[in-house]
Coordinates of N, CA and C in Angstrom, one line a residue:
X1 N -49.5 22.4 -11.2 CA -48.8 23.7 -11.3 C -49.7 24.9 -11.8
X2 N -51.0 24.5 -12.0 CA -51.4 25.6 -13.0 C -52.3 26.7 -11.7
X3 N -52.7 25.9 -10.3 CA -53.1 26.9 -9.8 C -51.7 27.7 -8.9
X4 N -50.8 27.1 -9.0 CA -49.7 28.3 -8.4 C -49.6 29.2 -9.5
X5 N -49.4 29.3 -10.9 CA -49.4 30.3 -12.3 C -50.5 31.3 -11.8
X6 N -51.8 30.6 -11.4 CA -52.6 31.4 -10.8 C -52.6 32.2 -10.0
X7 N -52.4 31.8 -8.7 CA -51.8 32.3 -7.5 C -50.6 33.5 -8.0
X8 N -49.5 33.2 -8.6 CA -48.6 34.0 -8.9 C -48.7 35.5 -9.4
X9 N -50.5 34.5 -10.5 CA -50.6 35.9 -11.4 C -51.5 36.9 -10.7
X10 N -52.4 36.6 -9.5 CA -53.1 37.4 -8.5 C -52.3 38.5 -8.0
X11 N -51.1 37.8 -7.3 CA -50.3 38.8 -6.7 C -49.6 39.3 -7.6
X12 N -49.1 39.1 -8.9 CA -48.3 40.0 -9.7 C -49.1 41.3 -10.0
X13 N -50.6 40.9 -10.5 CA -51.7 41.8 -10.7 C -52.1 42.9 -9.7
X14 N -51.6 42.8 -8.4 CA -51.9 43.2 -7.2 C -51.2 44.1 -7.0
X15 N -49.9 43.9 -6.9 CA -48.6 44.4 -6.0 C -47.9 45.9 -7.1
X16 N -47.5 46.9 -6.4 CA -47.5 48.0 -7.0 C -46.5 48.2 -8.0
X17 N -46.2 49.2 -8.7 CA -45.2 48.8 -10.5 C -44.0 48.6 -9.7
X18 N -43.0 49.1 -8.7 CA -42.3 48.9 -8.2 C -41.8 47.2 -8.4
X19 N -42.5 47.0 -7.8 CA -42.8 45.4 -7.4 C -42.4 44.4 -8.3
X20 N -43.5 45.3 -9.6 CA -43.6 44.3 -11.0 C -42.1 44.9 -11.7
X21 N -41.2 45.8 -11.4 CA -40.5 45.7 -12.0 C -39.2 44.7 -11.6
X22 N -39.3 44.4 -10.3 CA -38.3 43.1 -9.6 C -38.9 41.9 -10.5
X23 N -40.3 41.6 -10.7 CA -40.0 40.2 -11.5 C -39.5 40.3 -13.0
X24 N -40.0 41.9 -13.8 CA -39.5 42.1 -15.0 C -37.6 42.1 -15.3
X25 N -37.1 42.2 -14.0 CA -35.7 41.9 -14.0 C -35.2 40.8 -13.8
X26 N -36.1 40.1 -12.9 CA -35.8 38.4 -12.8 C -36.0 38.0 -14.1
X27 N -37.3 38.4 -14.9 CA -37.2 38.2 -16.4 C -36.4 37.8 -17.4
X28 N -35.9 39.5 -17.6 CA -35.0 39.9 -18.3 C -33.3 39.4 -17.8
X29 N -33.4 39.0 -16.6 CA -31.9 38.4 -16.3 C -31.8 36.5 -17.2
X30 N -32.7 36.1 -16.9 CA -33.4 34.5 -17.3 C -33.2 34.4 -17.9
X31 N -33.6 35.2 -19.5 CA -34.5 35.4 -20.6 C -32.8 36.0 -21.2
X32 N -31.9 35.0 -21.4 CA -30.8 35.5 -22.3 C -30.7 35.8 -23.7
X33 N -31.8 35.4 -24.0 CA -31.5 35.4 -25.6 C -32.9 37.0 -26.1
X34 N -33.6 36.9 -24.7 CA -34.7 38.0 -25.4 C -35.8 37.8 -26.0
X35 N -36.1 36.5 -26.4 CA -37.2 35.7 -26.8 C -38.6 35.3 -26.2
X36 N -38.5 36.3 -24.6 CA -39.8 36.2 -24.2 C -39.8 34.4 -23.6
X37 N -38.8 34.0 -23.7 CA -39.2 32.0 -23.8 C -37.9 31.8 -23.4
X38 N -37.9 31.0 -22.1 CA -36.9 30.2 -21.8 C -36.5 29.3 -21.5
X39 N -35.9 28.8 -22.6 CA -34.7 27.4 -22.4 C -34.5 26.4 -22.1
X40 N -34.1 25.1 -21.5 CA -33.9 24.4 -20.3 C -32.5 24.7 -20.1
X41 N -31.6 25.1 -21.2 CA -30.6 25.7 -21.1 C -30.3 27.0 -20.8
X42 N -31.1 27.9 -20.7 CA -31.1 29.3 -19.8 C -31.9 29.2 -18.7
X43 N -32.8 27.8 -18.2 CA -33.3 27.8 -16.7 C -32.0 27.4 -16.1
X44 N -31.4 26.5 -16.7 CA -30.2 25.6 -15.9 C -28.7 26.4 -15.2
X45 N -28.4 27.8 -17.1 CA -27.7 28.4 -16.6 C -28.0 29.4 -15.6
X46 N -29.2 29.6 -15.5 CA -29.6 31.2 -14.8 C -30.1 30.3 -13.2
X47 N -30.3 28.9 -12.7 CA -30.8 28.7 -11.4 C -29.4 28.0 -10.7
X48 N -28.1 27.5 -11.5 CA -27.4 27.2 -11.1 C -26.2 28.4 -10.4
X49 N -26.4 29.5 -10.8 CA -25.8 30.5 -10.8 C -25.7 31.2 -9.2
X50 N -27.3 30.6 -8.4 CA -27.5 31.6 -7.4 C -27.8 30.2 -5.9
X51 N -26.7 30.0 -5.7 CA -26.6 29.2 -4.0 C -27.8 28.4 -3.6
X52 N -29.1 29.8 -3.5 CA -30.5 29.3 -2.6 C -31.3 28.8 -3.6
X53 N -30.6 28.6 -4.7 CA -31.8 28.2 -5.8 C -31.5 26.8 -6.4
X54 N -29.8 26.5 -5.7 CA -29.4 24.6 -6.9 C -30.2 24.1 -6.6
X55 N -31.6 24.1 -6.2 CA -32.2 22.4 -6.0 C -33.4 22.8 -7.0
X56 N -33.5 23.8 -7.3 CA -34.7 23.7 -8.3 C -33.9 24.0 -9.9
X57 N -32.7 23.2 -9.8 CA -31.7 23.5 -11.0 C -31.8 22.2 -11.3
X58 N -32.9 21.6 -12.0 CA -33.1 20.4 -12.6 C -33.6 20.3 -13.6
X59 N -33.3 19.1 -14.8 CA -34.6 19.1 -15.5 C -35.8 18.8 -15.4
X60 N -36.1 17.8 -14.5 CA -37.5 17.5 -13.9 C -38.3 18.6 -13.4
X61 N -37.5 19.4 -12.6 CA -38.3 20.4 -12.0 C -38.5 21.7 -13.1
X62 N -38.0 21.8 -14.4 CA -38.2 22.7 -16.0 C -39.5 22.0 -16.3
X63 N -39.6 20.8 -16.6 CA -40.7 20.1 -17.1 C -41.8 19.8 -16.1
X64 N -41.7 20.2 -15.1 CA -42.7 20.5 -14.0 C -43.4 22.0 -14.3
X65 N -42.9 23.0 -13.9 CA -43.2 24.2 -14.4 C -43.5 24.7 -15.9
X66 N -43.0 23.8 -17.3 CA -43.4 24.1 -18.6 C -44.9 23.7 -18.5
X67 N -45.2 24.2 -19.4 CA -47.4 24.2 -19.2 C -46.9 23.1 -20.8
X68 N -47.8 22.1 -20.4 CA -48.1 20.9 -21.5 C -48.1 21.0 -22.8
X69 N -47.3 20.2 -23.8 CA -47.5 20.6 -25.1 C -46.3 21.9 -25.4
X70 N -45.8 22.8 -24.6 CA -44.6 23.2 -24.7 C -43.3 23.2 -24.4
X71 N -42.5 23.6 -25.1 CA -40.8 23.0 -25.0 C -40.3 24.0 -23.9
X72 N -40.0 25.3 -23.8 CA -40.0 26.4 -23.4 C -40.9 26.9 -21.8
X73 N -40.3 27.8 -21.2 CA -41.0 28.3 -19.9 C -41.3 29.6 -20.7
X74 N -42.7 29.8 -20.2 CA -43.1 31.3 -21.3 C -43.9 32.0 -19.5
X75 N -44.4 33.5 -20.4 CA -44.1 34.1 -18.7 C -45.3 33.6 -17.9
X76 N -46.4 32.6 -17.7 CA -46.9 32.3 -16.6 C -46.2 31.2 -15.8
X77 N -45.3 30.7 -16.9 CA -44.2 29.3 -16.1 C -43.5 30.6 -15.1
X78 N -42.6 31.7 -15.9 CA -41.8 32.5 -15.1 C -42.5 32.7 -13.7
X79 N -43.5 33.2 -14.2 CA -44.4 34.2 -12.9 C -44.2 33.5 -11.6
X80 N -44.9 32.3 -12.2 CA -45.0 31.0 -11.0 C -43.5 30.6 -10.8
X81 N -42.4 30.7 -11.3 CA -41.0 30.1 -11.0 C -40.8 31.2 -9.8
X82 N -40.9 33.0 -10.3 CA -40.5 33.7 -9.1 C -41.2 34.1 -8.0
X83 N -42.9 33.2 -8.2 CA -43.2 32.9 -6.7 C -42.7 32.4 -6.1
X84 N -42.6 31.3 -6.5 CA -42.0 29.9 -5.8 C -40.4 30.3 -5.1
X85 N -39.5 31.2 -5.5 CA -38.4 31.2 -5.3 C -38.6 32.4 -4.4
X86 N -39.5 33.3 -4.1 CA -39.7 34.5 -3.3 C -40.1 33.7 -2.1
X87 N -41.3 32.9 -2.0 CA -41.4 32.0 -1.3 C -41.2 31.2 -0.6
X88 N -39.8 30.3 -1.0 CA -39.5 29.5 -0.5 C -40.4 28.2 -0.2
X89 N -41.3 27.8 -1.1 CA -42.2 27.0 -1.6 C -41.6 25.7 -1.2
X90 N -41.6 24.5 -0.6 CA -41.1 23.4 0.2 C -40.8 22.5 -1.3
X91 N -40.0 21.5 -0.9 CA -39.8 20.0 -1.3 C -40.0 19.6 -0.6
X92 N -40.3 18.1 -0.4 CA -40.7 16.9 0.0 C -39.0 16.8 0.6
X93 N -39.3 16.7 2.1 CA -37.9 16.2 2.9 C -37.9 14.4 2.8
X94 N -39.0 13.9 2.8 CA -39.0 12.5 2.4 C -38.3 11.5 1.9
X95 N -39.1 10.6 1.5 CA -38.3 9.6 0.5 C -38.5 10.5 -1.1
X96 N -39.2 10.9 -1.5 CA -39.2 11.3 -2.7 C -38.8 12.5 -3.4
X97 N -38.6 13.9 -2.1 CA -38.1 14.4 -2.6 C -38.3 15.8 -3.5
X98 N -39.9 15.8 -4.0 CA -40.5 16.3 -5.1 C -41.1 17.5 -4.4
X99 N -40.7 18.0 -5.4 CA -41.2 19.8 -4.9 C -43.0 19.7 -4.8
X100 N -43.1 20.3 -3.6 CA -44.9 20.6 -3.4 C -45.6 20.9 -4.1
X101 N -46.7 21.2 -4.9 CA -47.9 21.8 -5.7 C -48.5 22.4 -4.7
X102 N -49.4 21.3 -3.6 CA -50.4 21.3 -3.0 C -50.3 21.5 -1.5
X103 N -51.0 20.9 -1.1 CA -51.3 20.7 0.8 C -49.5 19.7 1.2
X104 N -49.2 20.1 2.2 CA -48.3 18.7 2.8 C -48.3 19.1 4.2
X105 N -47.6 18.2 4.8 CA -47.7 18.4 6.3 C -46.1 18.5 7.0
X106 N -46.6 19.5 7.9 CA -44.7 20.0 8.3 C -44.6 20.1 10.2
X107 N -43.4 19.8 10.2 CA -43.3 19.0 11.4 C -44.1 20.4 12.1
X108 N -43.9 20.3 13.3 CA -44.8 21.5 14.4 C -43.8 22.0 14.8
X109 N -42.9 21.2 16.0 CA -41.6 21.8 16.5 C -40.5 22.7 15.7
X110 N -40.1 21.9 14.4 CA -39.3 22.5 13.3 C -40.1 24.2 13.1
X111 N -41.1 23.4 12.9 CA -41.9 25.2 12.0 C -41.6 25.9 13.3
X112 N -42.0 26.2 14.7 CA -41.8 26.9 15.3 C -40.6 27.6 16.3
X113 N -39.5 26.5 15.9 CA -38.4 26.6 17.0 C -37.4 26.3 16.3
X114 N -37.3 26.1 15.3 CA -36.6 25.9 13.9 C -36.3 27.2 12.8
X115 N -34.5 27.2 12.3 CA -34.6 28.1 11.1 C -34.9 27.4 10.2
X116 N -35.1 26.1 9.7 CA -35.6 25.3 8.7 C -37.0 24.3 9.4
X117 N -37.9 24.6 8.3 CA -38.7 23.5 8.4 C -38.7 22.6 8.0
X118 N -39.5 21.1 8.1 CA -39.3 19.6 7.8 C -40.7 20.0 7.4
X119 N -40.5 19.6 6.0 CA -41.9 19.2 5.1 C -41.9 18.0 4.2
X120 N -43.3 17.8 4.5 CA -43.4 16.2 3.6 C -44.7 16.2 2.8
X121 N -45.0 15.5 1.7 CA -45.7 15.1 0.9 C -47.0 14.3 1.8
X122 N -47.9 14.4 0.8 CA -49.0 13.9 1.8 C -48.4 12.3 1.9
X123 N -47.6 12.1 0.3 CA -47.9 10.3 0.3 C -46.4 9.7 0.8
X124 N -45.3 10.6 1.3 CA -44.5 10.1 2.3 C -44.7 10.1 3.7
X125 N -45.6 11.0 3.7 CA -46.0 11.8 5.5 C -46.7 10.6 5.8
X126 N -48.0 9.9 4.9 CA -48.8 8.4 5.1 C -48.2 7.4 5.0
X127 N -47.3 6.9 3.9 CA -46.5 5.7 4.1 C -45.2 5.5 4.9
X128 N -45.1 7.2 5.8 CA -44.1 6.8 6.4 C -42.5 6.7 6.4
X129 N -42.6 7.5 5.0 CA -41.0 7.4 3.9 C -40.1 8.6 4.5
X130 N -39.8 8.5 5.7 CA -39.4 9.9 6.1 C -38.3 9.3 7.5
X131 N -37.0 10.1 7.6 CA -36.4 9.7 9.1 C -36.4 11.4 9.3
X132 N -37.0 11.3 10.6 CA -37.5 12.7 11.4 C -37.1 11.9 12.7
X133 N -36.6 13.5 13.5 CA -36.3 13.1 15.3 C -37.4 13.3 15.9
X134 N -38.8 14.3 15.1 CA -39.9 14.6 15.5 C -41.1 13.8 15.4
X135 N -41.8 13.8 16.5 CA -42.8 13.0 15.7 C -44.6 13.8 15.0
X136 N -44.8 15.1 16.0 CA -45.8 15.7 15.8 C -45.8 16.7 14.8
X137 N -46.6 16.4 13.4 CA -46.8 17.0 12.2 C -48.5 17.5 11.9
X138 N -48.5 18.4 11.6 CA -50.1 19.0 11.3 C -49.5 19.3 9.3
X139 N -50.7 19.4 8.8 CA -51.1 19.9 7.5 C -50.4 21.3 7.6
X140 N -50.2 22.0 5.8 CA -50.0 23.4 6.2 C -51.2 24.5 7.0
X141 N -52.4 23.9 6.4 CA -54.2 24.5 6.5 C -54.0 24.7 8.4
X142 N -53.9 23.5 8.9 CA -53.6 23.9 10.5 C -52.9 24.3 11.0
X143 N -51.6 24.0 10.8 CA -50.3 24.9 11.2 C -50.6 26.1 11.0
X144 N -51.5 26.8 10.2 CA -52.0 28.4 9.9 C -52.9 28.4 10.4
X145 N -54.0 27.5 11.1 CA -55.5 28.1 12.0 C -54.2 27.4 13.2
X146 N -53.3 26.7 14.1 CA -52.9 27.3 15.2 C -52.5 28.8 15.3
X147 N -51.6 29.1 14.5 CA -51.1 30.6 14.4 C -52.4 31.6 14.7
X148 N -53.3 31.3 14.3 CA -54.8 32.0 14.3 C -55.4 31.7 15.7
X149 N -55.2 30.6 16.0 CA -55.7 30.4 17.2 C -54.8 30.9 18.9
X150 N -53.8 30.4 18.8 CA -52.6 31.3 19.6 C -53.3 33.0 19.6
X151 N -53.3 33.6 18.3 CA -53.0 34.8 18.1 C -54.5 35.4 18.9
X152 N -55.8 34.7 18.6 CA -57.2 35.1 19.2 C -56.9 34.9 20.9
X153 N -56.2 34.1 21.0 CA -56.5 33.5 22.6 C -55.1 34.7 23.5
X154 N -54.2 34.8 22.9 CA -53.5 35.8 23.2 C -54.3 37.4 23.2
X155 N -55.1 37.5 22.2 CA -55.4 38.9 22.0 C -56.7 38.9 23.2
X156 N -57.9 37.8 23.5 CA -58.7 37.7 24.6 C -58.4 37.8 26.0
X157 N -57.3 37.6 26.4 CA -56.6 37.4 27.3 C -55.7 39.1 28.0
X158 N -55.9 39.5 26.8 CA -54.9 40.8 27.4 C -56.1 42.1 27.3
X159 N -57.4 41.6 26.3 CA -58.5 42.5 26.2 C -59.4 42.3 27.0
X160 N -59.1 40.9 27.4 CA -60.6 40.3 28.5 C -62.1 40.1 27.1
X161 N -61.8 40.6 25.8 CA -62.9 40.1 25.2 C -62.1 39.2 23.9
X162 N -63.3 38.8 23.3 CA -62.8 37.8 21.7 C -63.0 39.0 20.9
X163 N -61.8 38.7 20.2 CA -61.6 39.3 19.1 C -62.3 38.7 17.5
X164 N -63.1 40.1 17.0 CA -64.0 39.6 15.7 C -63.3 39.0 14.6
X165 N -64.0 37.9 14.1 CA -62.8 37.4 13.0 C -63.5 37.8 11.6
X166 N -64.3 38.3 12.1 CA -65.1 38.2 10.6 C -64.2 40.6 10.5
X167 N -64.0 40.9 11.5 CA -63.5 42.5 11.2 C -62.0 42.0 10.7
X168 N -61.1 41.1 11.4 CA -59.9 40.7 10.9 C -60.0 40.3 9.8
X169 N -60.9 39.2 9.0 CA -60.9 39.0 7.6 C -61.5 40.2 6.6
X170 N -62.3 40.9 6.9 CA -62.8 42.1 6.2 C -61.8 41.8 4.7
X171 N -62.2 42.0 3.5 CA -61.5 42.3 2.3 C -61.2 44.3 2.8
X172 N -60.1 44.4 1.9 CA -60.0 45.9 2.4 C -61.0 46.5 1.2
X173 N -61.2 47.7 1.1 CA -61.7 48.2 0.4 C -61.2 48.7 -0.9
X174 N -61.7 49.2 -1.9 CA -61.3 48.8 -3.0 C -60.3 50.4 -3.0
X175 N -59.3 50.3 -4.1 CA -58.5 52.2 -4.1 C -57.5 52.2 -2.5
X176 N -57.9 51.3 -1.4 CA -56.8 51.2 -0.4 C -55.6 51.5 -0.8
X177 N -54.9 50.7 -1.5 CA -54.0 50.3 -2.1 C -53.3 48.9 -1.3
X178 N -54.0 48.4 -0.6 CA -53.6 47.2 0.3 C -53.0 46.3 -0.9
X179 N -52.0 45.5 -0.4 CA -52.2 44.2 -1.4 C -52.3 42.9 -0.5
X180 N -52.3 42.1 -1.9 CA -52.9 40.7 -1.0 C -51.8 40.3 0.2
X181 N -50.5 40.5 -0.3 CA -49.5 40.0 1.1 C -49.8 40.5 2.5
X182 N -50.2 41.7 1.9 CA -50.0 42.9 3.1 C -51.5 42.5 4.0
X183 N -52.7 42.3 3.1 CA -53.5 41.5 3.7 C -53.4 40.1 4.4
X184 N -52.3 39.1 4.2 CA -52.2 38.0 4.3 C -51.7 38.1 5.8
X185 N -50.4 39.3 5.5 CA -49.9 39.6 7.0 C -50.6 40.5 8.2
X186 N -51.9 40.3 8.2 CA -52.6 41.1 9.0 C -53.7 40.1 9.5
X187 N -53.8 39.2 8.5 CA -54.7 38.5 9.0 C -53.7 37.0 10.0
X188 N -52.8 37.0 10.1 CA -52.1 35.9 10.9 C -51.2 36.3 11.8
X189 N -51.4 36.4 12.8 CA -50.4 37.1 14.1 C -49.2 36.6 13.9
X190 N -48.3 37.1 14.2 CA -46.9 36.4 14.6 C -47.1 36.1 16.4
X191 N -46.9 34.2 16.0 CA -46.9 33.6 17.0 C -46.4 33.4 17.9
X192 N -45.9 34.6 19.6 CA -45.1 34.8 20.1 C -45.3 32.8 21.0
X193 N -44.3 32.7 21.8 CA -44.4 31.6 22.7 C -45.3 32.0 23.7
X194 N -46.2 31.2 24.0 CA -47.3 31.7 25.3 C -46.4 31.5 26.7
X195 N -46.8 32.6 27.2 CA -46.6 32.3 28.6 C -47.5 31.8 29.2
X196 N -47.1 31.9 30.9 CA -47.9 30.7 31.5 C -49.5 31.7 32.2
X197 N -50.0 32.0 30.9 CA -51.4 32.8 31.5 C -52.3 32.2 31.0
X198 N -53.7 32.4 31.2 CA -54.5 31.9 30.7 C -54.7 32.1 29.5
X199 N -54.7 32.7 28.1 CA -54.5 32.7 27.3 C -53.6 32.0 26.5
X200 N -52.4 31.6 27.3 CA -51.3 31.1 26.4 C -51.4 29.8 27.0
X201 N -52.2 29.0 28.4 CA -52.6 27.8 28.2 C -53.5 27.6 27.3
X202 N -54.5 28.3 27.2 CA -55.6 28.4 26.3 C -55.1 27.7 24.4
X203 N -54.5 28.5 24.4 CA -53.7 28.6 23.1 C -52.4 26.8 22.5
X204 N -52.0 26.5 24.1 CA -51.6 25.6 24.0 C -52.4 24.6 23.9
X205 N -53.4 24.2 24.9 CA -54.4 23.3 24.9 C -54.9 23.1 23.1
X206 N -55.4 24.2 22.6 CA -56.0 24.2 21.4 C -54.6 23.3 19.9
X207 N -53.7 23.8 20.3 CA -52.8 23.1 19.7 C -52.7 21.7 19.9
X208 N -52.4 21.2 21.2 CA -52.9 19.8 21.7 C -54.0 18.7 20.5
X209 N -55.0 19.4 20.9 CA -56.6 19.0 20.3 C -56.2 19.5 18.7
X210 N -55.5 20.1 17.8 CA -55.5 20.1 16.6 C -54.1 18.9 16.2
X211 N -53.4 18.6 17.2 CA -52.5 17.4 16.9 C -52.9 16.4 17.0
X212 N -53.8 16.3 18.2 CA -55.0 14.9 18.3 C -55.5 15.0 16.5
X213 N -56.1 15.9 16.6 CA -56.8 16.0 14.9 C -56.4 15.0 13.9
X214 N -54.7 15.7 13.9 CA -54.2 15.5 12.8 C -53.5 13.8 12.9
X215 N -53.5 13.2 14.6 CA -53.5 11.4 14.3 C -54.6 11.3 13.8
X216 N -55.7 11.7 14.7 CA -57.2 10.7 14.4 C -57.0 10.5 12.5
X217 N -56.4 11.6 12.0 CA -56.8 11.9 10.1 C -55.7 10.5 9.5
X218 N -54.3 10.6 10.2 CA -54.0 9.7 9.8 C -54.3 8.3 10.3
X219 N -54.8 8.2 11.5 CA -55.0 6.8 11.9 C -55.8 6.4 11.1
X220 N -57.2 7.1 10.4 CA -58.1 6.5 10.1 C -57.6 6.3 8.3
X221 N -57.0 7.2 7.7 CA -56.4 6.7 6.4 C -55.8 5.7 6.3
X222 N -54.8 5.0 7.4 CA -54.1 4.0 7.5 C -55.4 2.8 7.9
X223 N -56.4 2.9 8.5 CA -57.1 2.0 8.7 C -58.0 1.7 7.1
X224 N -58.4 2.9 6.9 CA -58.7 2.8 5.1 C -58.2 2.1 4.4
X225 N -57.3 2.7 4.3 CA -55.7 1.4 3.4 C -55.7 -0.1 4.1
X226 N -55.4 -0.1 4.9 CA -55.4 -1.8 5.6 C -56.5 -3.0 5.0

């Protein structure tokens, strides 16, 4: 949990006062007693309260986000709770269940043609702990370089040249006032469906060969294990 607190605190640090004052209300709504420190009994009362949030109304998932050694969510637990819930941060569809930290792998079809996605843990997605109608799943890391890759072979196709990736990653400059989202959403195209042009075979093909990828990774872990 401690590099999402991270993560959290980057973009909290980032994003303009406006911004910071929606989490200081999420705060202050949480935070019933005023103590700066909350609860398992003001997480419970304040996540059960709101529809899109009962599944993270647990106590396993309080003591998942408390930082070690403390009783209480204090505000880098918060920070990271109102990521996570801005987000839409995955659980494990699996056998287990357990909210993500890290990397997992999510179906392909769902993420793209789907209002919900199917996400799994690395260690249900490998043993298999899962009933899906789907069978083709990539990591989150690829599911984001197809998006990347669609989006270059789409843009080569309508320019006749390649598009620079090193101008698209550029950091903005400092005083822009860019923030990191706003950067995040510039650097990943929205992935229309290809049509039937050279580009959008292009784009298809490349998906193909990153799903091959992603057997070859599990065949060979399962051969590891064996």
């Amino acid at each position: 949990m401690e590099e999402l607190r991270q993560i959290a605190l980057a973009y909290y640090k980032d994003v303009p006062e406006h911004m910071k004052m929606w989490v200081q209300e999420f705060l202050s709504e949480i935070d019933k007693d005023g103590n700066e420190k909350v609860s398992l009994q003001e997480f419970l009362a304040y996540m059960g309260m709101h529809e899109d949030s009962k599944h993270l109304c647990t106590p396993s998932f309080f003591d998942e986000l408390k930082q070690e050694g403390r009783e209480e969510l204090e505000f880098m637990d918060l920070l990271a709770l109102f990521y996570i819930v801005s987000t839409g941060r995955p659980f494990c569809n699996g056998h287990c269940k357990n909210f993500i930290k890290g990397g997992y792998f999510t179906c392909v079809q769902c993420f793209y043609h789907s209002p919900k996605t199917f996400d799994l843990c690395p260690v249900c997605y490998l043993d298999g702990k899962y009933v899906h109608g789907h069978k083709n799943f990539l990591d989150n890391f690829l599911v984001l370089k197809t998006k990347r890759t669609v989006g270059d072979n789409l843009n080569q196709d309508q320019h006749g040249e390649a598009s620079s990736i090193t101008s698209k990653a550029k950091a903005p400059e400092s005083g822009t006032g860019i923030t990191p989202a706003e950067t995040i959403n510039a650097l990943v195209p929205v992935n229309p469906r290809p049509n039937d042009t050279r580009g959008g075979r292009k784009a298809l093909k490349a998906i193909e060969i990153l799903l091959a990828l992603g057997n070859i990774f599990v065949t060979s872990s399962q051969c590891a294990i064996m």
